[in-house]
Amino acid sequence: MKYKIKNNSLDELIELARSGDMDALEEIIKRQQKNVYATLYYLNAKPDEIMDLTQEILFKVAKNIKKLKNPRTFKSWLNQIIINQFYDTLRKKQKSVKKVCLENTEESKTNFEIPDFASNPYQKAVDKELEAAIKNSIHKLPDPFKAAIIMRELQGLSYEEIANATNSNIGTVKSRIARARLKLQEYLKPYLS
């Protein structure tokens, strides 16, 4: 049965999971965990928390999949869970006592690996530097801009899906994305010239 499940579309898997098929739910989780992790990676400056957040989000997906009425809105629904969980975590941190970490944060960072098909060591170094610059630039953006640009550029969501996930109107989403792009161009100008 698992072989058959792996060949199903996401919509089909969602329908099966909504009816209690655990194999379908497992396949959905497998397919979405990298997407959730990548989104959190760009939203969250602290990589040591990403794995825990990813697990919490995937647990919420598993727990609430039966409540999803339309499988076609899954990406928007998932992103709403990601955004809500991320901001809930931020709010909890703001309420807690701040602590100072004595370890060297450069050594403790988790590397996010992207397949590199270039064989040129110089190009690899340039690509790695650019990737770090893009990540740092995204982290500099205000939270609403950061969320909108990640959902649009990294996840390929439509303006309407982003509006639904962030509880905003489409005009606000378009404005945030446009402003985020301008800011990113400004931050990355030294790397692009």
Coordinates of N, CA, C and O in Angstrom, one line a residue:
M1 N 0.8 -1.2 0.0 CA 0.0 0.0 0.0 C 0.9 1.3 0.0 O 0.5 2.2 -0.6
K2 N 2.0 1.2 0.7 CA 2.9 2.4 0.8 C 3.4 2.8 -0.6 O 3.5 4.0 -0.9
Y3 N 3.7 1.9 -1.5 CA 4.1 2.2 -2.8 C 3.0 3.1 -3.5 O 3.3 4.1 -4.2
K4 N 1.8 2.6 -3.4 CA 0.7 3.3 -4.0 C 0.6 4.8 -3.4 O 0.3 5.7 -4.1
I5 N 0.8 4.9 -2.1 CA 0.6 6.2 -1.4 C 1.7 7.2 -2.0 O 1.3 8.3 -2.2
K6 N 2.9 6.7 -2.2 CA 3.9 7.6 -2.7 C 3.7 8.2 -4.0 O 4.2 9.2 -4.4
N7 N 2.8 7.5 -4.8 CA 2.5 8.0 -6.2 C 1.3 9.0 -6.2 O 1.0 9.5 -7.2
N8 N 0.6 9.1 -5.1 CA -0.5 10.0 -5.0 C -0.2 11.4 -5.0 O 0.9 11.8 -4.5
S9 N -1.1 12.3 -5.5 CA -0.9 13.7 -5.4 C -1.1 14.2 -4.0 O -1.7 13.4 -3.2
L10 N -0.7 15.4 -3.7 CA -0.9 15.9 -2.4 C -2.4 16.0 -2.0 O -2.8 15.7 -0.9
D11 N -3.2 16.4 -3.0 CA -4.6 16.5 -2.8 C -5.2 15.1 -2.4 O -6.0 15.0 -1.5
E12 N -4.8 14.1 -3.1 CA -5.3 12.7 -2.8 C -4.8 12.3 -1.4 O -5.6 11.7 -0.7
L13 N -3.6 12.6 -1.1 CA -3.0 12.2 0.2 C -3.8 12.9 1.3 O -4.1 12.3 2.4
I14 N -4.2 14.2 1.1 CA -4.9 14.9 2.1 C -6.3 14.3 2.3 O -6.7 14.1 3.5
E15 N -6.9 13.9 1.2 CA -8.2 13.3 1.4 C -8.1 12.0 2.1 O -9.0 11.7 3.0
L16 N -7.1 11.2 1.8 CA -6.9 9.9 2.5 C -6.6 10.2 4.0 O -7.2 9.5 4.9
A17 N -5.8 11.1 4.3 CA -5.4 11.4 5.7 C -6.6 11.9 6.5 O -6.8 11.6 7.6
R18 N -7.5 12.7 5.8 CA -8.7 13.3 6.5 C -9.6 12.1 6.8 O -10.4 12.2 7.8
S19 N -9.5 11.0 6.1 CA -10.4 9.9 6.4 C -9.7 8.9 7.3 O -10.2 7.8 7.6
G20 N -8.5 9.3 7.9 CA -7.9 8.4 8.9 C -6.7 7.5 8.4 O -6.2 6.7 9.1
D21 N -6.3 7.7 7.1 CA -5.2 6.8 6.6 C -3.9 7.3 7.1 O -3.4 8.4 6.7
M22 N -3.3 6.6 8.0 CA -2.0 7.0 8.6 C -0.9 7.0 7.7 O 0.1 7.8 7.8
D23 N -0.9 6.1 6.7 CA 0.2 6.0 5.7 C 0.2 7.3 4.8 O 1.2 7.9 4.5
A24 N -1.0 7.8 4.5 CA -1.1 9.0 3.7 C -0.6 10.2 4.6 O 0.1 11.1 4.1
L25 N -1.0 10.2 5.8 CA -0.5 11.3 6.7 C 1.0 11.3 6.9 O 1.6 12.3 6.8
E26 N 1.5 10.1 7.0 CA 3.0 10.0 7.1 C 3.7 10.5 5.8 O 4.7 11.2 5.9
E27 N 3.1 10.2 4.7 CA 3.7 10.7 3.4 C 3.6 12.2 3.3 O 4.5 12.9 2.8
I28 N 2.5 12.8 3.8 CA 2.3 14.3 3.7 C 3.4 14.9 4.6 O 4.1 15.8 4.2
I29 N 3.6 14.3 5.8 CA 4.6 14.8 6.7 C 6.0 14.8 6.1 O 6.8 15.7 6.1
K30 N 6.3 13.6 5.5 CA 7.6 13.5 4.8 C 7.8 14.5 3.7 O 8.9 15.1 3.6
R31 N 6.8 14.7 2.9 CA 6.9 15.7 1.8 C 7.0 17.1 2.3 O 7.6 17.9 1.7
Q32 N 6.4 17.4 3.4 CA 6.4 18.8 3.9 C 7.4 19.2 4.9 O 7.7 20.4 5.1
Q33 N 8.1 18.3 5.5 CA 9.1 18.6 6.5 C 10.2 19.5 6.1 O 10.6 20.5 6.8
K34 N 10.7 19.3 4.9 CA 11.8 20.2 4.4 C 11.3 21.6 4.1 O 12.0 22.6 4.3
N35 N 10.1 21.7 3.6 CA 9.5 23.0 3.3 C 9.3 23.8 4.6 O 9.6 24.9 4.7
V36 N 8.8 23.1 5.6 CA 8.6 23.7 6.9 C 9.9 24.2 7.5 O 10.1 25.3 8.0
Y37 N 10.9 23.3 7.5 CA 12.2 23.6 8.0 C 12.8 24.8 7.2 O 13.4 25.7 7.9
A38 N 12.7 24.8 5.9 CA 13.3 25.9 5.1 C 12.6 27.2 5.4 O 13.3 28.3 5.5
T39 N 11.3 27.2 5.6 CA 10.6 28.4 5.9 C 11.1 29.0 7.3 O 11.3 30.1 7.4
L40 N 11.2 28.1 8.3 CA 11.6 28.5 9.6 C 13.1 29.0 9.5 O 13.4 29.9 10.3
Y41 N 13.8 28.4 8.7 CA 15.3 28.7 8.6 C 15.4 30.2 8.2 O 16.2 30.9 8.7
Y42 N 14.5 30.6 7.3 CA 14.6 32.0 6.8 C 13.8 33.0 7.7 O 14.1 34.1 7.8
L43 N 12.9 32.4 8.5 CA 12.2 33.3 9.5 C 12.9 33.5 10.8 O 12.8 34.5 11.4
N44 N 13.7 32.4 11.2 CA 14.2 32.4 12.5 C 15.7 32.5 12.5 O 16.4 31.7 11.9
A45 N 16.3 33.4 13.2 CA 17.7 33.6 13.3 C 18.5 32.6 14.1 O 19.7 32.5 14.1
K46 N 17.7 31.8 14.9 CA 18.3 30.8 15.8 C 18.1 29.4 15.4 O 17.1 28.8 15.7
P47 N 19.1 28.8 14.6 CA 18.9 27.5 14.0 C 18.6 26.4 15.1 O 18.0 25.4 14.7
D48 N 19.1 26.6 16.3 CA 18.9 25.5 17.3 C 17.5 25.3 17.7 O 17.1 24.3 18.3
E49 N 16.6 26.2 17.3 CA 15.2 26.1 17.6 C 14.3 25.6 16.5 O 13.2 25.2 16.6
I50 N 14.9 25.6 15.3 CA 14.2 25.2 14.1 C 13.6 23.8 14.1 O 12.5 23.6 13.8
M51 N 14.4 22.9 14.6 CA 14.0 21.5 14.6 C 12.8 21.3 15.5 O 11.8 20.6 15.2
D52 N 12.8 21.9 16.7 CA 11.7 21.8 17.6 C 10.4 22.5 17.0 O 9.3 21.9 17.1
L53 N 10.6 23.6 16.4 CA 9.4 24.3 15.8 C 8.9 23.5 14.7 O 7.7 23.4 14.5
T54 N 9.8 22.9 13.9 CA 9.3 22.0 12.8 C 8.5 20.9 13.3 O 7.4 20.6 12.7
Q55 N 9.0 20.2 14.3 CA 8.2 19.1 14.9 C 6.9 19.6 15.4 O 5.9 18.9 15.3
E56 N 6.8 20.7 16.1 CA 5.6 21.2 16.7 C 4.6 21.5 15.5 O 3.4 21.2 15.7
I57 N 5.1 22.1 14.5 CA 4.2 22.4 13.3 C 3.7 21.2 12.7 O 2.5 21.1 12.4
L58 N 4.5 20.2 12.4 CA 4.1 19.0 11.8 C 3.1 18.2 12.7 O 2.2 17.5 12.2
F59 N 3.3 18.3 14.0 CA 2.4 17.7 14.9 C 1.0 18.3 14.8 O 0.0 17.6 14.7
K60 N 1.0 19.7 14.7 CA -0.3 20.4 14.5 C -0.9 20.0 13.2 O -2.2 19.9 13.1
V61 N -0.1 19.8 12.2 CA -0.7 19.4 10.9 C -1.4 18.0 11.0 O -2.5 17.9 10.6
A62 N -0.7 17.1 11.6 CA -1.2 15.8 11.8 C -2.5 15.8 12.7 O -3.5 15.1 12.4
K63 N -2.4 16.6 13.7 CA -3.6 16.6 14.6 C -4.8 17.3 14.0 O -5.9 16.9 14.3
N64 N -4.6 18.3 13.1 CA -5.7 19.1 12.6 C -6.0 18.8 11.2 O -6.9 19.5 10.6
I65 N -5.4 17.9 10.5 CA -5.7 17.7 9.1 C -7.1 17.4 8.8 O -7.6 17.7 7.7
K66 N -7.8 16.7 9.7 CA -9.2 16.4 9.5 C -10.1 17.7 9.4 O -11.2 17.6 8.9
K67 N -9.6 18.8 10.0 CA -10.3 20.0 10.0 C -10.2 20.8 8.7 O -10.9 21.7 8.4
L68 N -9.2 20.4 7.9 CA -9.0 21.1 6.6 C -10.1 20.7 5.6 O -10.3 19.6 5.3
K69 N -10.9 21.7 5.2 CA -12.0 21.5 4.4 C -11.7 21.3 2.9 O -12.3 20.5 2.3
N70 N -10.7 22.1 2.4 CA -10.4 22.0 1.0 C -8.9 21.7 0.8 O -8.1 22.5 1.2
P71 N -8.6 20.5 0.3 CA -7.2 20.1 0.1 C -6.4 21.2 -0.7 O -5.2 21.3 -0.6
R72 N -7.1 21.9 -1.6 CA -6.4 22.9 -2.4 C -5.8 24.1 -1.6 O -5.0 24.8 -2.1
T73 N -6.3 24.2 -0.4 CA -5.9 25.3 0.4 C -4.8 24.9 1.4 O -4.4 25.6 2.3
F74 N -4.3 23.7 1.2 CA -3.3 23.1 2.1 C -2.1 24.0 2.3 O -1.7 24.2 3.5
K75 N -1.5 24.4 1.3 CA -0.3 25.2 1.4 C -0.5 26.5 2.2 O 0.3 26.9 3.1
S76 N -1.6 27.2 1.9 CA -2.0 28.4 2.7 C -2.2 28.0 4.2 O -1.8 28.7 5.1
W77 N -2.9 26.9 4.4 CA -3.3 26.4 5.7 C -2.0 26.1 6.5 O -1.8 26.5 7.6
L78 N -1.1 25.4 5.8 CA 0.2 25.0 6.4 C 1.0 26.3 6.8 O 1.6 26.4 7.9
N79 N 1.1 27.2 5.8 CA 1.8 28.5 6.1 C 1.2 29.3 7.2 O 1.9 29.9 8.0
Q80 N -0.1 29.2 7.4 CA -0.7 29.9 8.5 C -0.3 29.3 9.8 O 0.0 30.0 10.8
I81 N -0.2 27.9 9.8 CA 0.3 27.2 11.0 C 1.7 27.6 11.3 O 2.1 27.9 12.5
I82 N 2.6 27.7 10.3 CA 4.0 28.0 10.4 C 4.1 29.4 11.0 O 4.8 29.6 12.0
I83 N 3.4 30.4 10.4 CA 3.5 31.8 10.8 C 3.0 31.9 12.3 O 3.7 32.6 13.1
N84 N 1.9 31.3 12.6 CA 1.3 31.4 13.9 C 2.2 30.8 15.0 O 2.5 31.4 16.0
Q85 N 2.8 29.6 14.7 CA 3.7 29.0 15.6 C 5.0 29.8 15.8 O 5.4 30.0 16.9
F86 N 5.5 30.4 14.7 CA 6.7 31.2 14.8 C 6.4 32.4 15.7 O 7.2 32.7 16.6
Y87 N 5.3 33.1 15.4 CA 5.1 34.3 16.2 C 4.7 34.0 17.7 O 5.0 34.7 18.6
D88 N 4.0 32.9 17.9 CA 3.7 32.4 19.2 C 5.0 32.2 20.0 O 5.1 32.6 21.2
T89 N 6.0 31.6 19.4 CA 7.2 31.3 20.0 C 8.0 32.6 20.3 O 8.5 32.8 21.4
L90 N 7.9 33.6 19.4 CA 8.5 34.9 19.6 C 7.9 35.6 20.8 O 8.6 36.2 21.7
R91 N 6.6 35.6 20.9 CA 5.9 36.2 22.0 C 6.2 35.6 23.3 O 6.4 36.3 24.3
K92 N 6.3 34.3 23.3 CA 6.7 33.6 24.6 C 8.1 34.0 25.0 O 8.4 34.1 26.2
K93 N 9.0 34.1 24.1 CA 10.4 34.5 24.4 C 10.4 35.9 24.9 O 11.2 36.2 25.9
Q94 N 9.6 36.8 24.4 CA 9.6 38.2 24.9 C 9.1 38.2 26.3 O 9.5 39.1 27.1
K95 N 8.3 37.3 26.7 CA 7.8 37.3 28.1 C 8.7 36.7 29.1 O 8.7 36.9 30.3
S96 N 9.6 35.8 28.6 CA 10.6 35.1 29.4 C 11.8 36.0 29.7 O 12.1 36.9 29.0
V97 N 12.5 35.6 30.7 CA 13.7 36.3 31.1 C 14.8 36.0 30.0 O 15.0 34.9 29.7
K98 N 15.5 37.1 29.6 CA 16.5 36.9 28.6 C 17.8 36.3 29.2 O 18.1 36.7 30.3
K99 N 18.5 35.5 28.5 CA 19.7 34.8 29.0 C 20.8 35.1 28.0 O 20.6 35.3 26.8
V100 N 22.0 35.2 28.5 CA 23.2 35.4 27.7 C 23.8 34.0 27.4 O 24.1 33.2 28.3
C101 N 24.1 33.8 26.2 CA 24.8 32.6 25.7 C 26.3 32.8 25.7 O 26.7 33.8 25.0
L102 N 27.1 32.0 26.3 CA 28.5 32.2 26.3 C 29.2 31.4 25.2 O 30.4 31.7 25.0
E103 N 28.5 30.6 24.5 CA 29.2 29.8 23.5 C 29.4 30.7 22.2 O 28.7 31.6 22.0
N104 N 30.3 30.3 21.4 CA 30.6 31.1 20.2 C 29.5 30.7 19.2 O 29.4 29.6 18.7
T105 N 28.7 31.7 18.8 CA 27.5 31.5 18.0 C 27.9 31.1 16.6 O 27.2 30.5 15.9
E106 N 29.1 31.5 16.1 CA 29.5 31.2 14.7 C 29.7 29.7 14.6 O 29.4 29.1 13.6
E107 N 30.2 29.1 15.7 CA 30.5 27.6 15.7 C 29.2 26.8 15.9 O 29.1 25.7 15.5
S108 N 28.2 27.4 16.6 CA 27.1 26.6 16.9 C 26.0 26.7 15.8 O 24.9 26.1 16.0
K109 N 26.2 27.5 14.8 CA 25.2 27.6 13.8 C 25.0 26.3 13.0 O 26.0 25.6 12.6
T110 N 23.8 25.9 12.7 CA 23.5 24.8 11.9 C 23.6 25.2 10.4 O 23.1 26.2 10.0
N111 N 24.3 24.4 9.6 CA 24.4 24.7 8.2 C 23.1 24.2 7.5 O 22.7 23.1 7.7
F112 N 22.6 25.0 6.6 CA 21.5 24.6 5.7 C 22.1 24.3 4.4 O 22.7 25.1 3.8
E113 N 22.0 23.0 4.0 CA 22.7 22.6 2.8 C 21.8 22.6 1.6 O 20.7 22.1 1.6
I114 N 22.3 23.2 0.5 CA 21.6 23.3 -0.7 C 22.4 22.5 -1.7 O 23.7 22.7 -1.7
P115 N 21.9 21.6 -2.5 CA 22.7 20.9 -3.5 C 23.5 21.8 -4.4 O 22.9 22.8 -4.9
D116 N 24.7 21.6 -4.5 CA 25.6 22.4 -5.3 C 26.2 21.5 -6.4 O 26.9 20.6 -6.2
F117 N 25.8 21.9 -7.6 CA 26.3 21.1 -8.8 C 27.5 21.7 -9.4 O 28.0 21.1 -10.4
A118 N 28.0 22.7 -8.9 CA 29.2 23.3 -9.4 C 30.4 22.6 -8.9 O 30.5 22.2 -7.8
S119 N 31.4 22.4 -9.8 CA 32.6 21.7 -9.4 C 33.8 22.6 -9.1 O 34.8 22.2 -8.6
N120 N 33.6 23.9 -9.4 CA 34.6 24.9 -9.2 C 34.7 25.4 -7.8 O 33.7 25.9 -7.3
P121 N 35.8 25.2 -7.0 CA 35.8 25.6 -5.6 C 35.6 27.1 -5.4 O 35.0 27.5 -4.5
Y122 N 36.1 27.9 -6.3 CA 35.9 29.4 -6.2 C 34.4 29.7 -6.3 O 33.9 30.4 -5.5
Q123 N 33.7 29.1 -7.3 CA 32.3 29.3 -7.4 C 31.5 28.8 -6.2 O 30.6 29.5 -5.8
K124 N 32.0 27.7 -5.6 CA 31.3 27.2 -4.4 C 31.4 28.2 -3.3 O 30.5 28.5 -2.6
A125 N 32.6 28.8 -3.2 CA 32.8 29.8 -2.1 C 32.0 31.0 -2.3 O 31.4 31.6 -1.4
V126 N 31.9 31.5 -3.6 CA 31.1 32.7 -3.9 C 29.6 32.4 -3.6 O 28.9 33.2 -3.0
D127 N 29.2 31.2 -4.0 CA 27.8 30.8 -3.8 C 27.4 30.7 -2.3 O 26.4 31.2 -1.9
K128 N 28.4 30.2 -1.6 CA 28.1 30.1 -0.1 C 28.1 31.5 0.5 O 27.2 31.7 1.4
E129 N 28.9 32.3 0.1 CA 28.9 33.7 0.6 C 27.6 34.4 0.2 O 27.0 35.1 1.1
L130 N 27.2 34.2 -1.0 CA 25.9 34.9 -1.5 C 24.7 34.3 -0.7 O 23.9 35.0 -0.3
E131 N 24.7 33.0 -0.5 CA 23.7 32.4 0.3 C 23.6 33.0 1.7 O 22.5 33.3 2.2
A132 N 24.8 33.1 2.3 CA 24.8 33.7 3.7 C 24.3 35.2 3.6 O 23.6 35.6 4.5
A133 N 24.7 35.9 2.6 CA 24.3 37.3 2.5 C 22.8 37.4 2.3 O 22.1 38.3 2.9
I134 N 22.2 36.5 1.5 CA 20.8 36.5 1.3 C 20.0 36.2 2.6 O 19.1 36.9 3.0
K135 N 20.5 35.2 3.3 CA 19.9 34.8 4.6 C 20.0 36.0 5.6 O 19.0 36.3 6.2
N136 N 21.1 36.6 5.7 CA 21.3 37.7 6.6 C 20.4 38.9 6.2 O 19.9 39.6 7.1
S137 N 20.3 39.1 4.9 CA 19.5 40.2 4.4 C 18.0 39.9 4.7 O 17.3 40.8 5.1
I138 N 17.5 38.7 4.6 CA 16.2 38.3 4.9 C 15.9 38.5 6.4 O 14.9 39.1 6.8
H139 N 16.9 38.2 7.2 CA 16.8 38.4 8.7 C 16.6 39.8 9.1 O 16.0 40.1 10.1
K140 N 17.2 40.7 8.3 CA 17.1 42.2 8.6 C 15.8 42.7 8.3 O 15.4 43.8 8.8
L141 N 15.0 42.1 7.5 CA 13.6 42.6 7.1 C 12.7 42.6 8.3 O 12.8 41.7 9.2
P142 N 11.8 43.6 8.4 CA 10.7 43.5 9.4 C 9.9 42.2 9.3 O 9.8 41.7 8.1
D143 N 9.4 41.7 10.3 CA 8.8 40.4 10.3 C 7.7 40.2 9.3 O 7.6 39.2 8.6
P144 N 6.8 41.2 9.1 CA 5.7 41.0 8.1 C 6.3 40.9 6.6 O 5.8 40.2 5.8
F145 N 7.4 41.7 6.4 CA 8.0 41.7 5.1 C 8.7 40.3 4.9 O 8.7 39.7 3.8
K146 N 9.4 39.9 5.9 CA 10.1 38.6 5.9 C 9.2 37.4 5.6 O 9.4 36.6 4.7
A147 N 8.1 37.4 6.3 CA 7.1 36.3 6.1 C 6.6 36.3 4.6 O 6.5 35.3 4.0
A148 N 6.2 37.5 4.2 CA 5.6 37.6 2.8 C 6.6 37.2 1.7 O 6.2 36.5 0.8
I149 N 7.8 37.7 1.8 CA 8.8 37.4 0.8 C 9.2 35.9 0.8 O 9.4 35.3 -0.3
I150 N 9.3 35.3 2.0 CA 9.6 33.9 2.0 C 8.5 33.1 1.4 O 8.7 32.1 0.6
M151 N 7.2 33.4 1.7 CA 6.1 32.6 1.2 C 6.0 32.8 -0.3 O 5.7 31.9 -1.1
R152 N 6.3 34.0 -0.8 CA 6.2 34.3 -2.3 C 7.4 33.7 -3.0 O 7.2 32.9 -4.0
E153 N 8.6 34.0 -2.6 CA 9.8 33.7 -3.4 C 10.3 32.3 -3.1 O 10.8 31.6 -4.1
L154 N 10.2 31.8 -1.9 CA 10.8 30.5 -1.6 C 9.7 29.4 -1.7 O 10.1 28.2 -2.0
Q155 N 8.5 29.7 -1.4 CA 7.5 28.7 -1.5 C 6.5 28.8 -2.7 O 5.8 27.9 -2.9
G156 N 6.6 29.9 -3.4 CA 5.8 30.1 -4.6 C 4.3 30.2 -4.4 O 3.6 29.9 -5.3
L157 N 4.0 30.7 -3.2 CA 2.5 30.9 -3.0 C 2.0 32.2 -3.7 O 2.7 33.1 -4.0
S158 N 0.7 32.1 -4.0 CA 0.1 33.3 -4.7 C -0.1 34.4 -3.7 O -0.1 34.1 -2.5
Y159 N -0.4 35.6 -4.2 CA -0.7 36.7 -3.3 C -1.9 36.4 -2.4 O -2.0 36.7 -1.2
E160 N -2.9 35.7 -3.0 CA -4.1 35.4 -2.2 C -3.8 34.4 -1.1 O -4.3 34.5 0.0
E161 N -3.0 33.4 -1.4 CA -2.6 32.4 -0.4 C -1.8 33.1 0.8 O -2.0 32.7 1.9
I162 N -1.0 34.0 0.4 CA -0.2 34.7 1.4 C -1.1 35.6 2.3 O -1.0 35.6 3.5
A163 N -2.1 36.2 1.6 CA -3.1 37.0 2.3 C -3.8 36.2 3.3 O -4.0 36.6 4.5
N164 N -4.3 35.0 2.9 CA -5.0 34.1 3.8 C -4.1 33.7 5.0 O -4.6 33.6 6.1
A165 N -2.9 33.3 4.7 CA -2.0 32.8 5.7 C -1.6 33.9 6.7 O -1.4 33.6 7.9
T166 N -1.5 35.1 6.3 CA -1.1 36.2 7.2 C -2.3 37.1 7.7 O -2.1 38.1 8.4
N167 N -3.5 36.7 7.3 CA -4.7 37.5 7.7 C -4.6 38.9 7.3 O -4.8 39.8 8.0
S168 N -4.1 39.1 6.0 CA -4.0 40.5 5.5 C -4.8 40.5 4.2 O -5.2 39.5 3.7
N169 N -4.9 41.7 3.6 CA -5.5 41.8 2.3 C -4.5 41.8 1.2 O -3.3 41.9 1.5
I170 N -4.9 41.5 0.0 CA -3.9 41.3 -1.1 C -3.1 42.5 -1.3 O -1.9 42.4 -1.6
G171 N -3.7 43.7 -1.2 CA -2.9 44.9 -1.4 C -1.8 45.1 -0.4 O -0.7 45.5 -0.8
T172 N -2.0 44.7 0.8 CA -1.0 44.8 1.8 C 0.1 43.8 1.5 O 1.3 44.1 1.6
V173 N -0.3 42.6 1.1 CA 0.7 41.6 0.7 C 1.6 42.1 -0.4 O 2.8 42.0 -0.3
K174 N 1.0 42.6 -1.5 CA 1.8 43.1 -2.6 C 2.7 44.2 -2.2 O 3.9 44.2 -2.6
S175 N 2.2 45.1 -1.3 CA 3.1 46.2 -0.8 C 4.2 45.7 0.0 O 5.4 46.1 -0.2
R176 N 4.0 44.7 0.9 CA 5.1 44.1 1.7 C 6.1 43.4 0.8 O 7.3 43.6 1.1
I177 N 5.6 42.7 -0.2 CA 6.6 42.0 -1.1 C 7.4 43.0 -1.9 O 8.6 42.9 -2.0
A178 N 6.8 44.0 -2.4 CA 7.5 45.0 -3.2 C 8.5 45.7 -2.3 O 9.7 45.9 -2.7
R179 N 8.1 46.1 -1.1 CA 9.1 46.8 -0.2 C 10.2 45.9 0.3 O 11.3 46.3 0.4
A180 N 9.9 44.6 0.5 CA 10.9 43.6 0.9 C 11.9 43.4 -0.3 O 13.1 43.4 0.0
R181 N 11.4 43.4 -1.5 CA 12.3 43.2 -2.6 C 13.3 44.4 -2.7 O 14.5 44.3 -3.0
L182 N 12.7 45.6 -2.5 CA 13.6 46.8 -2.6 C 14.6 46.8 -1.5 O 15.8 47.1 -1.7
K183 N 14.2 46.4 -0.3 CA 15.2 46.3 0.8 C 16.2 45.3 0.5 O 17.4 45.5 0.8
L184 N 15.8 44.1 0.0 CA 16.8 43.1 -0.3 C 17.8 43.6 -1.4 O 19.0 43.3 -1.3
Q185 N 17.3 44.3 -2.4 CA 18.2 44.8 -3.4 C 19.2 45.8 -2.8 O 20.4 45.7 -3.1
E186 N 18.7 46.6 -1.9 CA 19.6 47.5 -1.2 C 20.7 46.8 -0.4 O 21.8 47.1 -0.4
Y187 N 20.2 45.8 0.4 CA 21.2 45.0 1.2 C 22.2 44.2 0.4 O 23.3 44.1 0.8
L188 N 21.7 43.7 -0.7 CA 22.6 42.8 -1.6 C 23.3 43.6 -2.7 O 24.0 42.9 -3.4
K189 N 23.2 44.9 -2.7 CA 23.8 45.6 -3.8 C 25.3 45.4 -3.9 O 25.8 45.2 -5.0
P190 N 26.0 45.3 -2.8 CA 27.5 45.0 -2.9 C 27.8 43.7 -3.6 O 28.8 43.5 -4.2
Y191 N 26.9 42.7 -3.5 CA 27.1 41.4 -4.0 C 26.7 41.3 -5.5 O 27.0 40.4 -6.2
L192 N 25.8 42.2 -5.9 CA 25.2 42.1 -7.2 C 25.9 43.0 -8.2 O 25.6 42.9 -9.4
S193 N 26.8 43.9 -7.8 CA 27.5 44.8 -8.7 C 28.8 44.3 -9.2 O 29.3 43.3 -8.8

